[in-house]
Coordinates of C-alpha atoms in Angstrom, one line a residue:
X1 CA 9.5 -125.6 -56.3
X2 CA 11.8 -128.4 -54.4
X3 CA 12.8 -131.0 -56.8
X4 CA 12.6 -134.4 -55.4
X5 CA 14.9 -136.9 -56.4
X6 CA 13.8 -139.7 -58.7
X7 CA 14.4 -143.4 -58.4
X8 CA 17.5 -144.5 -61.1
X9 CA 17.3 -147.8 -60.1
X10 CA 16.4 -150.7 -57.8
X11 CA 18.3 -153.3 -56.0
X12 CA 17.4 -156.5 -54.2
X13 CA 19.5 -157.8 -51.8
X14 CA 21.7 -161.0 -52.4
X15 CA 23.1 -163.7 -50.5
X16 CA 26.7 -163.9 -49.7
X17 CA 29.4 -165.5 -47.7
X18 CA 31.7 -163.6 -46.0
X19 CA 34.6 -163.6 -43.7
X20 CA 34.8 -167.0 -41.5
X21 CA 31.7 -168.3 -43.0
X22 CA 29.2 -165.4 -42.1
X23 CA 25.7 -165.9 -44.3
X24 CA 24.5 -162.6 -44.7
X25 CA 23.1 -160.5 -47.7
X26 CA 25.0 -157.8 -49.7
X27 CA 22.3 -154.5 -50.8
X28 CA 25.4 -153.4 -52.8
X29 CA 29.3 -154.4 -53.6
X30 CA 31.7 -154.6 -56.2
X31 CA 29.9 -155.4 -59.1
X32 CA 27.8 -152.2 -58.9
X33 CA 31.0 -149.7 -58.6
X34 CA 31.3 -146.8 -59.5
X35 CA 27.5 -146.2 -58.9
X36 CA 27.7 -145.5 -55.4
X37 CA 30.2 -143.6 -55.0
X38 CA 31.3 -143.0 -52.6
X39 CA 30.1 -145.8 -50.9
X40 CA 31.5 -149.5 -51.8
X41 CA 29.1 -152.4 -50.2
X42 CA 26.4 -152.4 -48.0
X43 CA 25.9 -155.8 -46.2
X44 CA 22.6 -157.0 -44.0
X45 CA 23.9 -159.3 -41.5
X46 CA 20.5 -159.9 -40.1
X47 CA 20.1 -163.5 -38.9
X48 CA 18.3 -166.0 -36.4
X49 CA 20.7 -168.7 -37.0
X50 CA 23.8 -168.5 -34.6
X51 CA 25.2 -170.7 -36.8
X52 CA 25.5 -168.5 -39.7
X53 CA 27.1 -165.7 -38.1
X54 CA 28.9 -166.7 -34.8
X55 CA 32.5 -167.6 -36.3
X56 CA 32.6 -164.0 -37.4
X57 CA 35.2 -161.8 -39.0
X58 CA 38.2 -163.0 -37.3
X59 CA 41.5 -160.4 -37.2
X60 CA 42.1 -159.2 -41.2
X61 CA 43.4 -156.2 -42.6
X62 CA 41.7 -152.8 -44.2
X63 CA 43.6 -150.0 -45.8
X64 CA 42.0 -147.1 -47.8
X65 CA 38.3 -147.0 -46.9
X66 CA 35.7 -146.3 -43.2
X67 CA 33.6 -149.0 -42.1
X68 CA 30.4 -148.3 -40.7
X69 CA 28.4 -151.2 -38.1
X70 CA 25.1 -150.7 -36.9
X71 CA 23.6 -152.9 -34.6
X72 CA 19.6 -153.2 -34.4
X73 CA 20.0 -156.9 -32.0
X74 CA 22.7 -158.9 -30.2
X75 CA 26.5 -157.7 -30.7
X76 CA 29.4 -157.6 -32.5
X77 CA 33.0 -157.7 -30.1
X78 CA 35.5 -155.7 -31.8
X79 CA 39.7 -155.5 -31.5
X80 CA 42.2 -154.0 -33.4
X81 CA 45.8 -153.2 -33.7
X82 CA 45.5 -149.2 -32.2
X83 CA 44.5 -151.3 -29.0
X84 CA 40.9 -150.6 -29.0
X85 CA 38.7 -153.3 -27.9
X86 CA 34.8 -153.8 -26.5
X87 CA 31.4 -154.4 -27.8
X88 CA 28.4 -152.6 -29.3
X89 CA 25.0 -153.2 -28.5
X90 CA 21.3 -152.8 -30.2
X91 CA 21.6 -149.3 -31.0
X92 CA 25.2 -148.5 -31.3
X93 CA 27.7 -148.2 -34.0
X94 CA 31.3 -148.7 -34.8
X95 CA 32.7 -146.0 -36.8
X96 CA 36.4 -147.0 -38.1
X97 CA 38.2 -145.3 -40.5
X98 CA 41.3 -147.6 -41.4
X99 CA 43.4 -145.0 -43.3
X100 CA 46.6 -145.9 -43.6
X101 CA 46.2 -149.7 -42.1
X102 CA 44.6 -151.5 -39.2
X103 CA 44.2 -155.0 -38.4
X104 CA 40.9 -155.5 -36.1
X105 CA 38.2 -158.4 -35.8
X106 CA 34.6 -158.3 -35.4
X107 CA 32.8 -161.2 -33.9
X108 CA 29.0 -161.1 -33.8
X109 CA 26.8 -162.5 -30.9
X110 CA 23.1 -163.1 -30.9
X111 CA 20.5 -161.9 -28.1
X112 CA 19.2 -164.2 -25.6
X113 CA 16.6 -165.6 -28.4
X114 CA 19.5 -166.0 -30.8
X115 CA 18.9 -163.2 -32.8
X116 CA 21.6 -160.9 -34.7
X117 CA 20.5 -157.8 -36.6
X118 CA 23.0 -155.2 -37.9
X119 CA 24.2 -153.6 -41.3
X120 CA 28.0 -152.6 -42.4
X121 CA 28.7 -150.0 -44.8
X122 CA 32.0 -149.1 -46.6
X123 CA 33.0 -145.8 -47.8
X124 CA 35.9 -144.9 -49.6
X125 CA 38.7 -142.3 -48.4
X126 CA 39.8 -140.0 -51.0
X127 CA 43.3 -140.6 -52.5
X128 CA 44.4 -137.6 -50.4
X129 CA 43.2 -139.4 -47.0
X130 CA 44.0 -142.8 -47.9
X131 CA 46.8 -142.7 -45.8
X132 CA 45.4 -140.8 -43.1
X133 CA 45.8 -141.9 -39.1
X134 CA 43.6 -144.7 -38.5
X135 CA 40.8 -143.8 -36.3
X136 CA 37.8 -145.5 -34.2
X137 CA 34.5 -144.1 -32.5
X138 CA 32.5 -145.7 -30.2
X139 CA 29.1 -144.7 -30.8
X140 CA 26.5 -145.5 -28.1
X141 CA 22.7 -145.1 -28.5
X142 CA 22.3 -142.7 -26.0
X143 CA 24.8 -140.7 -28.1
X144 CA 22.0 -140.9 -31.0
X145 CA 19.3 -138.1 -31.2
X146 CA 15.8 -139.3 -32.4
X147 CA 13.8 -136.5 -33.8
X148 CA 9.8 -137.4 -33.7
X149 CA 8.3 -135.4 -36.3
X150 CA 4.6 -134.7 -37.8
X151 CA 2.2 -138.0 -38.5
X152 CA 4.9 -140.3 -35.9
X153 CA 7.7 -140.2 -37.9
X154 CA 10.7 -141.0 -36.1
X155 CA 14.8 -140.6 -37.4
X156 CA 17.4 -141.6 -35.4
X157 CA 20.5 -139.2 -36.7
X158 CA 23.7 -141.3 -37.0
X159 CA 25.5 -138.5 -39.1
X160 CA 24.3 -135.6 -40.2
X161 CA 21.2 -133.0 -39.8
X162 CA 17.3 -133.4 -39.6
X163 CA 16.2 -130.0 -38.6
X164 CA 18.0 -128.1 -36.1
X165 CA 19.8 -132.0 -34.6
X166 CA 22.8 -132.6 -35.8
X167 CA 23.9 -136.3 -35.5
X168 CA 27.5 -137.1 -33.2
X169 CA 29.3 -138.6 -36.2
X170 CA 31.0 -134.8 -37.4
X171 CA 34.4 -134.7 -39.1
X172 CA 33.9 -137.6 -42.0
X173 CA 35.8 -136.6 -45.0
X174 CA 33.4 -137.5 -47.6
X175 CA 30.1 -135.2 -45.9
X176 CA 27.9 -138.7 -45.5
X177 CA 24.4 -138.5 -43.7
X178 CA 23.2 -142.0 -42.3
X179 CA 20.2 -141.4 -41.0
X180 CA 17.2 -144.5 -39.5
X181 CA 14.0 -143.5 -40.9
X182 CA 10.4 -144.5 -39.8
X183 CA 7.5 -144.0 -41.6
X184 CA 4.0 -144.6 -39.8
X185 CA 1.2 -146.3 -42.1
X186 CA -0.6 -143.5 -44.3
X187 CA 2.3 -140.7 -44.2
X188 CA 4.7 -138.8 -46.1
X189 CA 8.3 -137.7 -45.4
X190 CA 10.7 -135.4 -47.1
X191 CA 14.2 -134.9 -46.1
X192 CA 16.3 -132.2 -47.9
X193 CA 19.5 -133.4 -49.4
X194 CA 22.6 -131.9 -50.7
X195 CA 22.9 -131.5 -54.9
X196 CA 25.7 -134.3 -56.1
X197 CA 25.8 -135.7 -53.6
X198 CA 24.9 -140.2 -53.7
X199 CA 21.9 -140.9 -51.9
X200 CA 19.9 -144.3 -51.6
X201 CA 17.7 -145.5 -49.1
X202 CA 17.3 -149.1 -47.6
X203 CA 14.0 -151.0 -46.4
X204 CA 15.0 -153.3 -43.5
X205 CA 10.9 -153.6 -42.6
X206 CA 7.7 -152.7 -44.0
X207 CA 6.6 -151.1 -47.2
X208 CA 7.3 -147.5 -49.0
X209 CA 6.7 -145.7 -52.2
X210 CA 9.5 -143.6 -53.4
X211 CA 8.5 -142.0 -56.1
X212 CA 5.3 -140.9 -57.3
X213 CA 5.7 -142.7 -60.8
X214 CA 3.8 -145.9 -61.1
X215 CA 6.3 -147.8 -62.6
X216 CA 9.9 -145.4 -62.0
X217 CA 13.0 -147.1 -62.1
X218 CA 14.5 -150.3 -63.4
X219 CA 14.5 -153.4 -61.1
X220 CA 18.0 -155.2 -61.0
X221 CA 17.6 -158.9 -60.0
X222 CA 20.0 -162.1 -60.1
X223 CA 22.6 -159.9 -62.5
X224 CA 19.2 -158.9 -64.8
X225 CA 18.3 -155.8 -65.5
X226 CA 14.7 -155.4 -66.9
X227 CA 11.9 -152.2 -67.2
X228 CA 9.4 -154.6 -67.8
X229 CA 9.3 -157.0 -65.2
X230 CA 5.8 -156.5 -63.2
X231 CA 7.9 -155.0 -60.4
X232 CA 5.3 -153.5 -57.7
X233 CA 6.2 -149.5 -57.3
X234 CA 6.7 -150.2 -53.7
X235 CA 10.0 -150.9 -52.4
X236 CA 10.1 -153.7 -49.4
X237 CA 12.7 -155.5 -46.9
X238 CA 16.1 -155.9 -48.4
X239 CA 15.4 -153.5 -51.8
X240 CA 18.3 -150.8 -51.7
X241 CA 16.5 -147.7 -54.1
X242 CA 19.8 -145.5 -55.7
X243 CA 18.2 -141.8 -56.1
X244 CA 18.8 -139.9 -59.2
X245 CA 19.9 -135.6 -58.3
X246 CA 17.7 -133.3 -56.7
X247 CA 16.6 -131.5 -53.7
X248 CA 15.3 -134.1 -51.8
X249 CA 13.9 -137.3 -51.0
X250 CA 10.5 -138.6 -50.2
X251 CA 9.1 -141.5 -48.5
X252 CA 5.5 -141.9 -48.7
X253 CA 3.4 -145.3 -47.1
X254 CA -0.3 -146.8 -47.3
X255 CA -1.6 -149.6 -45.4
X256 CA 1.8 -150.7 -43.8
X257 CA 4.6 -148.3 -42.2
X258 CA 8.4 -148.4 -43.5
X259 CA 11.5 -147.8 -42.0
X260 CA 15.0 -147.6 -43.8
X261 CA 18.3 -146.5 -43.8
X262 CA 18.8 -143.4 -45.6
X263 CA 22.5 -142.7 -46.3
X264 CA 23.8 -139.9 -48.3
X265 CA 27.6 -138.8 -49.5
X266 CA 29.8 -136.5 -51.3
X267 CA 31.1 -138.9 -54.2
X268 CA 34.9 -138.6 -54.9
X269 CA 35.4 -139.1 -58.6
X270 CA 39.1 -140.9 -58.5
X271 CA 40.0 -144.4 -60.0
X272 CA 39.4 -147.4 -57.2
X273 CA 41.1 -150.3 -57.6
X274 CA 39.7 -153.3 -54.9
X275 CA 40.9 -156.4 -53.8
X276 CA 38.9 -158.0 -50.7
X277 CA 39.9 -155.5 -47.4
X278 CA 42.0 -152.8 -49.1
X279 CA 40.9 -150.4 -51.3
X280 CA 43.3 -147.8 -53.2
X281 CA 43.7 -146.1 -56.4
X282 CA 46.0 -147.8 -58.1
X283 CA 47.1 -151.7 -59.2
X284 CA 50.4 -150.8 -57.7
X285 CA 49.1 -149.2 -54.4
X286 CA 47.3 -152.7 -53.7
X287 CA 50.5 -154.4 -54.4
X288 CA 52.5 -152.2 -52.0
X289 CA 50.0 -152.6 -49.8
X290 CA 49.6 -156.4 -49.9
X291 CA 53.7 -156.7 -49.5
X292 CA 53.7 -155.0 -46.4
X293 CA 50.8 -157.3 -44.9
X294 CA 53.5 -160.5 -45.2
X295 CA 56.7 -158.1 -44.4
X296 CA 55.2 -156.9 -41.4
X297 CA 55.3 -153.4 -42.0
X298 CA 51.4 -152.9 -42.7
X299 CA 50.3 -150.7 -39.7
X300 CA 52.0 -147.6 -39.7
X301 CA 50.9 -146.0 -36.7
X302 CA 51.7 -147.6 -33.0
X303 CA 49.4 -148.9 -30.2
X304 CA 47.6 -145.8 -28.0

């Protein structure tokens, strides 16, 4: 019999200011290390207000980790210091791994109504890739397979394998599946995953069950963290849902459809230490790191 994984806890999203004053809400960050590991913040820059997003995420470093962009609407211009620079569009993602030290910026631009929709995700590199070449992909969405399975359920796969399609993000160092689930009203989907490894899911629309349980999981909210809270046992827009071990995970919907980011990684088990764009392993490696950043020597590897 497959085991499918349980809930071990619930997240609603959070607002938060980032960057050059960018309104967005964070599923996950700091405060909930080492949980996700190894994953490190998940943000939801989804907006209407130009406002709110268009001064962006002018140039700034990042040492240590891979960020991840997916864009549902509008775009996000990027640049950095290996001399890549364009955009990507509704569909695409920006896959960056900053290794050893990159400088880039990321400026975010609405559709024609004004309307910016996207998600970044952080994973750490192992202490043994930290200082790996920094590398970028380009990934557009006619690069992305969607796989339409039984009942209407779609997934568009990012990175990793539904079935016999295999995703084009190949090569990550920590194993990761990011996968863009939809769920059609009155159906069920399982997805296999791989034993230790972290695996949540993220609602961006609509409204799933994850579990069987009636009331499974505890519901974090505003720093609280409460079993008794009449907390509905669905899981809507903005609620991240952290998955316990198993064989697999299961998405199940009524009335309404869903549709959610389902990511998945090989945790690395090593001491982080944080401070804003650079992640290492030790107090001293940030220090090192945040000398060379005002001597100049940050980036180690030259322009392409």
């Amino acid at each position: 019999m497959t085991i499918s994984r349980r809930i071990r806890k619930v997240f609603k999203s959070r607002p938060i200011i980032q960057g050059a004053d960018v309104h967005l809400m964070q599923a996950f960050g700091h405060r909930e290390m080492p949980l996700f590991d190894p994953f490190l913040l998940l943000d939801d820059f989804r907006s209407d207000n130009p406002e709110f997003y268009l001064k962006g995420f002018p140039w700034h470093p990042h040492r240590g980790i891979e960020t991840i962009t997916y864009v549902l609407q509008g775009s996000v211009e990027h640049g950095d210091s290996m001399g890549n620079s364009g955009s990507i569009f509704s569909g695409d993602v920006q896959w960056m791994t900053a290794g050893s030290g990159i400088l880039h910026q990321e400026m975010p631009k609405g559709n024609a109504e004004g309307v910016l929709e996207g998600f970044q995700l952080w994973a750490n590199l192992p202490a043994a890739h930290k200082m790996m070449k920094p590398s970028y992909r380009d990934v557009k969405s006619s690069m992305i397979p969607v796989v339409q399975l039984d009942s209407g359920i779609t997934v568009r796969v990012i990175c990793g394998t539904v079935g016999s399609t295999r995703g084009p993000v190949t090569d990550v160092v920590i194993d990761p599946e990011y996968l863009d689930v939809t769920v059609p009203a009155h159906s069920t989907y399982r997805h296999p995953t791989k034993a230790g490894h972290t695996v949540f899911a993220y609602v961006i629309s609509g409204k799933g069950y994850f579990c069987d349980e009636k009331k499974p999981f505890a519901y974090e909210t505003e720093g609280r963290n409460d079993y008794d809270l009449d907390v509905p046992p669905y899981s809507e827009n903005g609620t991240l849902i952290l998955f316990e071990d198993g064989e697999q995970v299961q998405a199940s919907t009524e009335d309404e459809p869903v549709r959610f980011l389902l990511v998945s990684g090989k945790p690395i088990g090593e001491p982080i230490a944080w401070r804003g764009p650079i992640v290492m392993n030790t107090q001293e490696e940030l220090r090192l790191a945040f000398d060379e950043l005002q001597q100049g020597t940050f980036i180690k590897q030259s322009l392409k």
